[in-house]
XYZ file of C-alpha atoms in Angstrom:
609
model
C 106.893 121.398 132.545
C 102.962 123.059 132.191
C 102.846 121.156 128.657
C 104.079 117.683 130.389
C 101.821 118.623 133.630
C 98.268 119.516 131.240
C 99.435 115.974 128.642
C 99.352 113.834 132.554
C 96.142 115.206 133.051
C 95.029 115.263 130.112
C 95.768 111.164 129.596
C 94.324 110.484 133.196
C 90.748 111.950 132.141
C 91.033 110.229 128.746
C 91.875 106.931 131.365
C 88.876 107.350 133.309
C 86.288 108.078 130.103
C 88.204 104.916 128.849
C 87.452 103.032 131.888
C 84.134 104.149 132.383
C 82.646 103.862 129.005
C 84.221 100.115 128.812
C 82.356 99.247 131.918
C 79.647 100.531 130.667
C 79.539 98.322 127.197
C 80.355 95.234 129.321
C 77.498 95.903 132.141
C 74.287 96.370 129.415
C 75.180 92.846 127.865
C 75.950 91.431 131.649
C 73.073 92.639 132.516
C 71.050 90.395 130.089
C 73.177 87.108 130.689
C 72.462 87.484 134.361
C 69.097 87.948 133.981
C 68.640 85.357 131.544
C 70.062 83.162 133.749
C 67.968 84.387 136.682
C 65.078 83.142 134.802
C 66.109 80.141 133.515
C 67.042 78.728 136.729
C 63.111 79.861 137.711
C 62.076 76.907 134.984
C 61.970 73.228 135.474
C 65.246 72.238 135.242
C 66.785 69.361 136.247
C 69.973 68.709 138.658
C 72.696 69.202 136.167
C 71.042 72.005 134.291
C 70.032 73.820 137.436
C 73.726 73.422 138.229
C 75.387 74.775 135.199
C 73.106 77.543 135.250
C 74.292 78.572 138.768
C 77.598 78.226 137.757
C 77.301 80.413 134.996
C 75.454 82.716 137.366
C 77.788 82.746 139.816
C 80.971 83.764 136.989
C 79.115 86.413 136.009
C 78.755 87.863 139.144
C 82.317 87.260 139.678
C 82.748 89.559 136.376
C 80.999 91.917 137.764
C 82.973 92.320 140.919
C 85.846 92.475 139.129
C 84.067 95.442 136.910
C 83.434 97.116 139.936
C 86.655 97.213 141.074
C 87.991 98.573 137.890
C 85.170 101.157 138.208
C 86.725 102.330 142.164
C 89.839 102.789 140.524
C 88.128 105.044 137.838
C 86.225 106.903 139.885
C 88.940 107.818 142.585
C 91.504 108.696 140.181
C 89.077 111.087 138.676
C 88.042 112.308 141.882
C 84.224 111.121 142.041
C 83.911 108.949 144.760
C 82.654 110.464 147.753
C 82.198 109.063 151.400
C 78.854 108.646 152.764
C 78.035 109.709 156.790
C 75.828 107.717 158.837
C 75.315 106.213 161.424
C 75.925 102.365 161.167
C 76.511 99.379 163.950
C 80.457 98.294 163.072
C 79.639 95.091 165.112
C 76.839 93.791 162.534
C 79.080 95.169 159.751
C 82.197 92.556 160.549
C 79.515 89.783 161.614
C 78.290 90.055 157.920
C 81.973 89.823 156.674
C 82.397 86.579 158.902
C 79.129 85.454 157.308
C 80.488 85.850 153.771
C 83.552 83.885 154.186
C 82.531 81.512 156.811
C 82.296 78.345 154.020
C 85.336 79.346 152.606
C 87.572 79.158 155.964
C 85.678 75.904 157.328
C 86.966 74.509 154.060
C 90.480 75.463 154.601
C 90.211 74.616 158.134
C 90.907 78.239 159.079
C 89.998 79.764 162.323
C 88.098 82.888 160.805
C 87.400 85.248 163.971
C 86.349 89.150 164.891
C 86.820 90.690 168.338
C 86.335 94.459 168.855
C 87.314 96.287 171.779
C 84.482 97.524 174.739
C 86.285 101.150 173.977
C 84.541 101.018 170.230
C 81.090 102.695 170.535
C 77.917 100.528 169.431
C 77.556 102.985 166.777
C 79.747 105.058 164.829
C 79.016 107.681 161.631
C 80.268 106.802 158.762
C 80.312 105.115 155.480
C 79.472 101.390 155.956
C 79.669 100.211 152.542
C 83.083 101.260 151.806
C 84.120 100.331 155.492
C 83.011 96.909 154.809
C 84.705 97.058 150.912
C 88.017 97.692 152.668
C 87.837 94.873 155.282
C 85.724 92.473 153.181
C 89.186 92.948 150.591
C 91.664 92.166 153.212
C 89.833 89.040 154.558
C 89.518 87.791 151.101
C 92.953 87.784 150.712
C 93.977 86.479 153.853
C 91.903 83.549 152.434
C 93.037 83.619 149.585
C 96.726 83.067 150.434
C 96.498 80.780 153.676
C 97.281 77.742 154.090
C 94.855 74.885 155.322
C 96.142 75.605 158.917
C 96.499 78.696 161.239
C 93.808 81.933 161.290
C 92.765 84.945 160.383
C 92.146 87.482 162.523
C 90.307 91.262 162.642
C 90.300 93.292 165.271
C 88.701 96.909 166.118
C 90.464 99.504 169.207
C 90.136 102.794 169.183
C 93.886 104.115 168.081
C 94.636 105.769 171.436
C 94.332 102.091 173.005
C 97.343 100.835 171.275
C 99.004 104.095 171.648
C 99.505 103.896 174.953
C 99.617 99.860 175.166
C 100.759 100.144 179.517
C 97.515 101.710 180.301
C 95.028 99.727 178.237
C 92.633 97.170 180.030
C 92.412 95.770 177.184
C 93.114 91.907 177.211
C 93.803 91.049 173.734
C 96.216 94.049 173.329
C 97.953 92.731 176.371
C 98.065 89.700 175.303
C 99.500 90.535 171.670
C 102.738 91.890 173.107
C 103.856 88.576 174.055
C 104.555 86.584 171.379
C 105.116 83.339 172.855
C 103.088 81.843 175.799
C 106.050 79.807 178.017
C 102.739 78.034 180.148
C 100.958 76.542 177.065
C 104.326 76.193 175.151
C 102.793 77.516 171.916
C 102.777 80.992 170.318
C 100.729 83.381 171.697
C 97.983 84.106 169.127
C 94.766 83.055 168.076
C 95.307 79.374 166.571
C 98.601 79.228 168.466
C 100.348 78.946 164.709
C 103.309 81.295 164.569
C 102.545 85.036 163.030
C 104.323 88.018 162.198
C 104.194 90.490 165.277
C 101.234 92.915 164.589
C 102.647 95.772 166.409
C 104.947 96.247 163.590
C 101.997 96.854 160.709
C 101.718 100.296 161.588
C 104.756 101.353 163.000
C 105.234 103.571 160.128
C 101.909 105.772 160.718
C 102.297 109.180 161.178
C 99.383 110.096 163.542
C 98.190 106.969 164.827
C 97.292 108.809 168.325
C 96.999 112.077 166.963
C 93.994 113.830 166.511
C 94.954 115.550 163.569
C 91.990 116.049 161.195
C 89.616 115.244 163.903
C 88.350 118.944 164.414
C 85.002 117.804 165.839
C 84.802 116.842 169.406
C 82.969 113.312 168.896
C 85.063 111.948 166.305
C 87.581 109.152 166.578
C 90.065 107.340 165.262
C 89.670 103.481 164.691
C 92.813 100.823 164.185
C 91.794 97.789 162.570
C 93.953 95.141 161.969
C 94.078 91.789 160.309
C 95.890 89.016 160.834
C 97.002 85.957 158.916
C 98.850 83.081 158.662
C 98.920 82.620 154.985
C 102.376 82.708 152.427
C 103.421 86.333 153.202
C 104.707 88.544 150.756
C 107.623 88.029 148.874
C 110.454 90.746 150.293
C 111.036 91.654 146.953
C 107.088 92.581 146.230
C 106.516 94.418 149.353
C 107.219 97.932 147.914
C 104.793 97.820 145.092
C 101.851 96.262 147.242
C 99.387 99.076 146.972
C 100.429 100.420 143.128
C 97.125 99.130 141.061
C 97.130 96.188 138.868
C 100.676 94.678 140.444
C 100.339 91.636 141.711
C 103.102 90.368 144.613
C 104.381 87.890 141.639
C 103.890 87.373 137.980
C 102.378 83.311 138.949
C 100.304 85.001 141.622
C 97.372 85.895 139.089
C 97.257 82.470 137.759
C 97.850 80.964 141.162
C 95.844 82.734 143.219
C 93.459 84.976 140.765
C 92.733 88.930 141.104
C 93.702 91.590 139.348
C 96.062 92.989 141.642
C 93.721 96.428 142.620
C 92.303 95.585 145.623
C 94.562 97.127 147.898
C 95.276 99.657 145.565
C 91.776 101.089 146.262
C 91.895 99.785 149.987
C 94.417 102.492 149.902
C 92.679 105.638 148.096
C 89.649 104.941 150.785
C 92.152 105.279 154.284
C 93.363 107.769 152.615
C 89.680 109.574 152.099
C 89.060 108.035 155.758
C 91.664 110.749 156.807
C 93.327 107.461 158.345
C 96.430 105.492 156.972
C 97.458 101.902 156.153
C 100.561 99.571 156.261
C 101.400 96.050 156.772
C 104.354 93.633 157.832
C 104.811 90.405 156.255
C 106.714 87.483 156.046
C 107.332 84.862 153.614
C 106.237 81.138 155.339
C 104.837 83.113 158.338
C 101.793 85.633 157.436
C 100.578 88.768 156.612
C 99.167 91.385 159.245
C 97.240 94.469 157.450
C 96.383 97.258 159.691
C 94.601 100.429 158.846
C 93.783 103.673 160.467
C 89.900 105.328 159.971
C 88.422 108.693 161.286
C 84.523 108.153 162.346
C 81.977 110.145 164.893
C 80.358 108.451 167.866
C 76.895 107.996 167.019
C 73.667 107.193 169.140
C 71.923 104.196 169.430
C 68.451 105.523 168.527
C 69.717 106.780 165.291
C 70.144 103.480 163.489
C 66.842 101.681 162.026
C 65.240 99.409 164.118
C 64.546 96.846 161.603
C 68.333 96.347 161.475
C 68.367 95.411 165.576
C 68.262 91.849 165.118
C 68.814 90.653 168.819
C 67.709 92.901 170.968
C 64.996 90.156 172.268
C 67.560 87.397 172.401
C 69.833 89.832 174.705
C 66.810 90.192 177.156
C 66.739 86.521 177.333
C 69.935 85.765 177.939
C 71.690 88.927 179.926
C 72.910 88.304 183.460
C 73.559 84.530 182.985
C 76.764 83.697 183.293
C 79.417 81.003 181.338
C 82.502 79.651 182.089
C 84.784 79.791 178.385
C 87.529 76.559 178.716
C 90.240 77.287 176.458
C 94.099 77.117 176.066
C 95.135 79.969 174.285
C 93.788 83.474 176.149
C 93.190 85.255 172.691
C 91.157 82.525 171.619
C 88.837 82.250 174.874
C 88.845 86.560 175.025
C 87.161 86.092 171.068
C 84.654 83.802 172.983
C 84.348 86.134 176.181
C 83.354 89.082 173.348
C 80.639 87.748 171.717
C 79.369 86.375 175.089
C 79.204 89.826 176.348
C 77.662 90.990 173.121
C 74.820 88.940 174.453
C 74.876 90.380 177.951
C 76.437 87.158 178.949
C 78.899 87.489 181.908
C 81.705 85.220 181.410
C 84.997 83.541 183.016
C 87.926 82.020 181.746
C 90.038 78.339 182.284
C 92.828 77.021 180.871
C 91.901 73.577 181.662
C 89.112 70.719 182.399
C 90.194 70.431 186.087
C 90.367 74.750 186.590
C 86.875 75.015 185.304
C 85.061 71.938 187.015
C 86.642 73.284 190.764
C 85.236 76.686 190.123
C 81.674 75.565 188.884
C 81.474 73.696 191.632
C 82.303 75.912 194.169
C 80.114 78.916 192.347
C 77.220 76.032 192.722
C 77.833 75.212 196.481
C 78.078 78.924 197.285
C 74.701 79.432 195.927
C 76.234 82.626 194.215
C 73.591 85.281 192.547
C 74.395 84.322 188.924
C 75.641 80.219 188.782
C 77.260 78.916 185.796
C 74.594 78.462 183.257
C 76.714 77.539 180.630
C 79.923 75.813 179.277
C 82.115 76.772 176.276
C 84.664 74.031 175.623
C 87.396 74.637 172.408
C 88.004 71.671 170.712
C 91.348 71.558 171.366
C 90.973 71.003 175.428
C 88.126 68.324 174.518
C 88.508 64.533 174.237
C 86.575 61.941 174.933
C 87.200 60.395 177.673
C 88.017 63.639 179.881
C 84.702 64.902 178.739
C 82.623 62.169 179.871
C 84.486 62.291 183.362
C 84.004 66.345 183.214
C 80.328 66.020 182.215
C 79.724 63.269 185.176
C 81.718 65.970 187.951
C 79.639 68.965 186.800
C 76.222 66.706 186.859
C 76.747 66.211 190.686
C 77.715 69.562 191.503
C 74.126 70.968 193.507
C 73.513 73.127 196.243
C 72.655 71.125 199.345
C 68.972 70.873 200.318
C 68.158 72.165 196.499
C 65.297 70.393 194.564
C 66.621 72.473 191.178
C 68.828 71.010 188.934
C 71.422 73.431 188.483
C 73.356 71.318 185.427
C 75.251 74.038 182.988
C 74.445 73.314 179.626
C 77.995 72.666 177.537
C 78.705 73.741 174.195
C 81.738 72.764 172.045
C 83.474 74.886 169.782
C 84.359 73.361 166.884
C 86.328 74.429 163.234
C 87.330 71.045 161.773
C 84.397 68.936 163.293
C 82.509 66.937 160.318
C 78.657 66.315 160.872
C 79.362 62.598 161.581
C 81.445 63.803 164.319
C 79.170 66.069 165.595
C 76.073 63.852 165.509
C 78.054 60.968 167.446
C 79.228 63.581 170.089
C 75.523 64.755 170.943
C 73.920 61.101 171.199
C 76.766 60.569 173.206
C 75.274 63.231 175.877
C 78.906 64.765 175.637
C 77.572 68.161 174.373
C 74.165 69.921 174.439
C 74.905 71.717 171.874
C 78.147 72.303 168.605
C 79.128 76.073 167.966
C 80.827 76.191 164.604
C 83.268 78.963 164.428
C 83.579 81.297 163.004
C 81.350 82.609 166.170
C 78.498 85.030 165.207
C 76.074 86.599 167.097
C 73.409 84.765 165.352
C 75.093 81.362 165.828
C 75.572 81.689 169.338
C 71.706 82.747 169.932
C 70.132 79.699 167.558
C 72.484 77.318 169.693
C 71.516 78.310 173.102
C 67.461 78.958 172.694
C 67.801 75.367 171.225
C 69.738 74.074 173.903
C 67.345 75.563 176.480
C 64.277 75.278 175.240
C 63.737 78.980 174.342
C 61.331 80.233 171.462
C 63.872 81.285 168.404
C 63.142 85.176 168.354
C 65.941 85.811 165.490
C 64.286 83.733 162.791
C 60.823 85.371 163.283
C 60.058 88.012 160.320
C 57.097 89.826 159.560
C 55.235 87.892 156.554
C 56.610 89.360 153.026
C 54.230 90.778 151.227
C 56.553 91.019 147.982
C 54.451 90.423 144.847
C 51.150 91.677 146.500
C 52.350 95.405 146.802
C 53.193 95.605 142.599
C 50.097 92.846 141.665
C 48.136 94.650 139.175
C 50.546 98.046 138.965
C 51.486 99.499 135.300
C 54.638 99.875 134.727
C 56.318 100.873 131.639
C 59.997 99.917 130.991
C 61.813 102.176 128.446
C 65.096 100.481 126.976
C 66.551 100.676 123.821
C 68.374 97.323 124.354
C 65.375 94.547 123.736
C 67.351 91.733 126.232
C 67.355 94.726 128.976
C 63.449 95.433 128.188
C 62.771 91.204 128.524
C 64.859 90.871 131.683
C 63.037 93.985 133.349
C 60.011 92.751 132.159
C 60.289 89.032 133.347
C 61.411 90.181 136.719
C 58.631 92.731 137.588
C 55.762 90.326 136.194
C 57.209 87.802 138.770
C 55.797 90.163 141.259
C 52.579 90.586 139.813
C 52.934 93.549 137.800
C 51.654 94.241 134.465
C 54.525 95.692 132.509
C 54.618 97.492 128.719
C 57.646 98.110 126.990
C 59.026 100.597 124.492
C 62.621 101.265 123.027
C 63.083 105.365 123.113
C 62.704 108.314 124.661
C 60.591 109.677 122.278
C 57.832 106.737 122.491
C 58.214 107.009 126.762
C 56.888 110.698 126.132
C 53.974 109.116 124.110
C 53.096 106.621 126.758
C 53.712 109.057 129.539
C 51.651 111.615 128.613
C 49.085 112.516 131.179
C 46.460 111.658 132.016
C 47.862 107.880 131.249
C 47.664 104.855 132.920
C 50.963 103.810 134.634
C 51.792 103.684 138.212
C 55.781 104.029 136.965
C 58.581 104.001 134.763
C 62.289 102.216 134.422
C 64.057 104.834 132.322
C 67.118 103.771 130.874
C 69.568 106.417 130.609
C 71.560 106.023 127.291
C 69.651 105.840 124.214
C 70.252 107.168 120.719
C 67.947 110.687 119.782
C 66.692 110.944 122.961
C 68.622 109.710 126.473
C 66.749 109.494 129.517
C 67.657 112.166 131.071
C 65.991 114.839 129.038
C 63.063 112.195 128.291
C 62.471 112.603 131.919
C 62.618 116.574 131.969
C 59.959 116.914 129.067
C 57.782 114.095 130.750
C 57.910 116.456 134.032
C 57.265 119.600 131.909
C 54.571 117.858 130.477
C 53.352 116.874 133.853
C 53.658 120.245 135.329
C 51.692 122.328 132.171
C 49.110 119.954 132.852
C 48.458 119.929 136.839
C 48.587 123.827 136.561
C 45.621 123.228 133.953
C 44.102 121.208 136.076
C 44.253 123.293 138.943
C 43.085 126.374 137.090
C 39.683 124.894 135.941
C 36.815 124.714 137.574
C 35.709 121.009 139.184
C 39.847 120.626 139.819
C 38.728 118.848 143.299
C 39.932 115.489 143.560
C 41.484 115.037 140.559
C 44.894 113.373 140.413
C 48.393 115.281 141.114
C 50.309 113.586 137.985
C 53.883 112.433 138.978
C 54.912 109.667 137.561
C 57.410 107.626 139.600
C 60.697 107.995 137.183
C 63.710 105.192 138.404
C 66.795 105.567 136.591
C 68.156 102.152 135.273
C 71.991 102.446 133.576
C 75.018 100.798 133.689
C 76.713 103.827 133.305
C 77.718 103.948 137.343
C 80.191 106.850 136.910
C 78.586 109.287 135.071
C 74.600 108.360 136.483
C 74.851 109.250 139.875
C 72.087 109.894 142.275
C 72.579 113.563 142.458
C 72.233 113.964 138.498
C 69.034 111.658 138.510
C 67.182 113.663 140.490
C 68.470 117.069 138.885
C 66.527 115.828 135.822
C 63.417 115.002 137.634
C 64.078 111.429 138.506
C 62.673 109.458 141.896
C 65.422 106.499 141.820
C 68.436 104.821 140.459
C 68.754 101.355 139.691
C 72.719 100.232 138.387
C 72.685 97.302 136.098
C 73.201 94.812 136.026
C 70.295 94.744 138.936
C 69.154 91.537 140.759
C 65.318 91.163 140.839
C 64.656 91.805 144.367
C 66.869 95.341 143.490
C 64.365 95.513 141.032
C 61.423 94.837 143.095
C 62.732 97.075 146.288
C 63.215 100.273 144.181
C 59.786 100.825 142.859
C 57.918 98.864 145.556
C 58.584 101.678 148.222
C 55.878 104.205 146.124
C 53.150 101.848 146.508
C 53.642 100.762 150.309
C 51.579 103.599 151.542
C 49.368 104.024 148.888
C-alpha cells in the first residue's frame, strides 16, 4: 500500500512538472504572436486586415485562457496556489462581471442581472481575483448553455439570511420561496421563465449557517448563487460535474466549447474559501449554482480611493426618490438595489394606473422628497398607455406652484434595437433608455444626461503614459529574439530608449555599475546563466561597489546603484513573486504581457523620481 501510495504521488508531481513546463513552451511563442499582432494592428492597415488581425488577436487570447486554466489545475493539485487577503468592494467586483458579458446576453436576449443583499458589507477581505474567477466561470456558462430567452441571475446574502429564511427582511429571499406568482400568472423569478427552485442548490451543505472555521470575530460567511435558464444538465452527467476535464456530454465540447475544468477548479477554490458548492439542475429548465465563501468585514477607508468611482455621482443624486413600475417583484427589487446603491430612495408598482395615483398624490401632498424619477420595464410599456401615462404625470403639480415638478421616465429595455430606441425618445415617450444589464455606471450616465448634470464618472486625470518612460534606458535581457522585439516595440511606444541582449552573462556586462540604465526586463529561463542568479551577481556587484563608494572620500552625492530588476517569464508556476524578490528582483511580469502590463510595471519607479 506505501509503494502504491509514494507511485500516486509520485505520478501527480511528474503531472504538475508536465503541466507546468508545457505551459511554459506554449506561453514564450504566445507571447510573440500576441505581440506581433499588437503591433501590427498599430500600422496602417486597412478594414479587412485590421480585422483579421483582431481576430487572430482575440484566439490567442482565448488560448491563453484556456492555458491558464490548465495552469489552476496544476498549481492546486500541487498545492501552490494560495489565497490573497484584502480588502476589496464585492459590489464593483460583480458590476465588472456584468460588464464582461453584457454584449454577449443582449445578443441572446438574456436578462443578465446582480442584486446583493443590504446585510453584505461594502467591503469585505479577501481575494478578489479568484472571487471574481469563480463567478466570472459560472456566468460564462450560464451563457454559454441558455437559450435566447429567460435569465441569469447572481445573487450575494450573507449565509445566516437564508438560514433562517422566516426572519429575513430580505425581499428577494422572500420572494424566491414562492415559485409561482397566482396575481401576475407567471413564475415567480426574474424573467418570469420557469427555473429550477434555488433553495435546493445547497441543500446538501454541511455548515451553511455554521460558523465553523470562522474563528475570528469579523468574519463571515457569503452564499452566492446563480441562476439560469439554460439546457440543464443531463441526469446522467450530474455526478461527474466537478471531476476535471469531463464535460456533461461527449457533443458538449464541440457544441458548446471548453475543456470541461472550469468547475473543477471553481471547486478546489470554495474549498480553499473554507466554503462549499453544489447545484440543482434540470434538463429543459436551468441550472442554479450556489456556493458558500468565508471573508472578514472590512472598512471603507481601507480600499484605494482611485477605485471609488461614484462617490460624486451619489452626492448628486442621494435623497431623490423614484417610483420602479414593474410586473415581476424580483425584477423591480434588482432595480430598487442599484437605485439605493445610488442613495436613491425608491417605490414599487405593478402597474401604469398604481404608479400614476401615487405620483400624483406624493405631488399634491407636497411631500419632502417627490417623485423625481420613473423606471418603466419594458414589459408594462406600450405605446399607447405610455403616451396617456406621460400626459397624467405632466399635469400632476402642486396647487399655487410655479415649479414644474415633471419626473423624468426611463425605460428599461433588453431586446430594444437602436431604431426602436431612437423613435421612442423623439416620440417624448422616454427621457431617457436604460439597457440592462443595470450597472452602476449605466444608471449614473443616463440620469446626469437626462437632467442636465455635469458627467463626473467619465472625468480622469490626464494620462501621462509615454511621458514618465520618454528618454529612460532600459535594457531587455531575453534569450528568445521575438520576446526581445516585442518588449522592445512596446516600451519604445512609450518613449523609451531600449537595448537588448540575449544572456545572463552579457546583462552582467551591461549592468555593471556605474552604467547607464534606468532598468532591466530579466527573463528568467535562459541557457548558462537564468535570471535568477544573473540578478544575484548584478546585486553583488551593486553592493561591492556602493560600499566602495561609501568608503572613499568625496562619496557625497554620488548615486546609490540599484538597478530596477522586473522579472519577465512564462514560467507562472515555478516564478512566483516570493522567489523574485528572494533573488534580488523589484517585479514580475507573466508572459505573455499586454503593453500597458508592460508599461505599468516599470513606470511606477520613475513616478516620483
Amino acid at each position: 500500500m506505501m509503494e502504491l501510495k509514494a507511485r500516486a504521488e509520485a505520478a501527480d508531481v511528474a503531472k504538475s512538472q508536465f503541466l507546468a513546463t508545457v505551459s511554459h513552451e506554449i506561453r514564450t511563442p504566445m507571447n510573440g504572436v500576441l505581440g506581433m499582432l499588437q503591433m501590427l494592428m498599430d500600422t496602417g492597415l486597412n478594414a479587412n486586415q485590421l480585422d483579421y488581425a483582431e481576430t487572430a488577436h482575440a484566439s490567442g487570447k482565448d488560448l491563453i485562457s484556456l492555458i491558464n486554466e490548465v495552469l489552476d489545475q496544476a498549481k492546486i493539485e500541487s498545492g501552490r496556489l494560495e489565497l490573497e487577503a484584502v480588502p476589496f468592494d464585492l459590489r464593483a467586483i460583480l458590476d465588472n462581471v456584468l460588464s464582461l458579458f453584457s454584449g454577449k446576453s443582449k445578443e441572446k436576449g438574456i436578462q443578465l442581472a446582480i442584486y446583493v443583499s443590504s446585510q453584505v458589507p461594502d467591503v469585505v477581505i479577501g481575494d478578489p481575483g479568484r472571487f471574481r474567477q469563480i463567478i466570472t466561470n459560472l456566468v460564462g456558462n450560464s451563457i454559454k448553455f441558455n437559450k435566447d430567452k429567460g435569465h441569469i441571475f447572481v445573487t450575494v446574502h450573507l449565509a445566516d439570511e437564508v438560514s433562517n429564511p422566516a426572519d429575513t427582511k430580505d425581499e428577494v429571499v422572500r420572494q424566491s420561496l414562492v415559485t409561482f406568482n397566482k396575481d401576475s400568472q407567471c413564475f415567480n423569478t426574474l424573467s418570469g421563465f420557469p427555473a429550477v427552485h434555488r433553495w435546493k442548490s445547497w441543500g446538501n451543505f454541511k455548515h451553511l449557517g455554521s460558523r465553523e472555521s470562522m474563528e475570528d470575530p469579523q468574519a463571515i460567511k457569503l452564499l452566492v448563487i446563480v441562476e439560469d435558464t439554460g439546457v440543464g444538465i443531463p441526469l446522467d452527467a450530474q455526478k461527474r460535474i466537478f471531476t476535471p476535464f469531463m464535460q456533461a456530454e461527449s457533443s458538449t465540447s464541440r457544441t458548446y466549447g471548453g475543456t470541461g475544468i472550469g468547475l473543477s477548479i471553481c471547486k478546489r477554490l470554495v474549498d480553499l474559501m473554507d466554503g462549499e458548492i453544489g447545484f440543482v439542475s434540470e434538463p429543459g429548465t436551468g441550472t442554479t449554482f450556489s456556493f458558500t465563501a468565508v471573508v472578514k468585514r472590512g472598512e471603507s477607508s481601507s480600499l484605494d480611493p482611485k477605485g471609488q468611482n461614484y462617490e460624486t455621482a451619489v452626492l448628486e443624486f442621494k435623497g431623490m426618490r423614484a417610483m420602479v413600475i414593474d410586473a415581476r417583484t424580483i425584477s423591480a427589487e434588482v432595480t430598487r438595489y442599484h437605485l439605493q446603491r445610488l442613495g436613491i430612495l425608491a417605490d414599487i408598482a405593478s402597474g401604469l394606473d398604481s404608479a400614476c395615483s401615487y405620483i400624483s398624490g406624493a405631488q399634491n401632498m407636497g411631500v419632502s422628497a417627490p417623485v423625481s424619477m420613473v423606471l418603466i420595464d419594458e414589459d408594462v410599456w406600450d405605446k399607447d398607455s405610455m403616451m396617456a401615462f406621460r400626459s397624467r404625470i405632466t399635469g400632476g403639480r402642486p396647487n399655487g406652484s410655479t415649479e414644474t415638478l415633471v419626473p423624468k421616465i426611463f425605460l428599461l429595455a433588453t431586446t430594444f434595437n437602436s431604431a426602436e430606441i431612437s423613435e421612442i425618445k423623439a416620440a417624448g415617450l422616454a427621457d431617457n433608455i436604460l439597457t440592462k444589464p443595470l450597472r452602476v455606471s449605466v444608471l449614473v450616465a443616463s440620469f446626469q444626461e437626462a437632467f442636465g448634470r455635469k458627467r463626473h464618472l467619465s472625468r480622469k486625470k490626464p494620462t501621462s503614459r509615454g511621458k514618465i518612460l520618454n528618454g529612460k534606458q532600459i535594457l531587455v535581457v531575453d534569450d528568445n529574439i521575438v520576446n526581445r522585439r516585442v518588449a522592445e516595440g512596446a516600451l519604445k511606444k512609450y518613449g523609451a530608449v531600449v537595448s537588448c541582449v540575449d544572456s545572463g552573462k552579457a546583462a552582467l556586462e551591461k549592468l555593471k555599475p556605474p552604467h547607464q540604465f534606468d532598468a532591466c526586463f530579466m527573463d528568467l529561463q535562459m541557457p548558462e546563466m537564468d535570471g535568477f542568479e544573473a540578478t544575484r551577481q548584478i546585486r553583488e556587484m551593486e553592493k561591492e561597489y556602493n560600499e566602495e563608494v561609501e568608503s572613499s572620500e568625496g562619496s557625497e552625492g554620488k548615486p546609490h546603484w540599484h538597478t530596477p530588476i522586473l522579472a519577465m517569464t512564462a514560467d507562472v508556476i515555478q516564478a512566483t513573486n516570493e522567489e523574485c524578490s528572494k533573488c534580488g528582483m523589484d517585479g514580475y511580469v507573466a508572459k505573455p504581457f499586454e503593453e500597458p502590463q508592460l508599461y505599468s510595471a516599470v513606470a511606477s519607479f520613475f513616478q516620483f523620481g
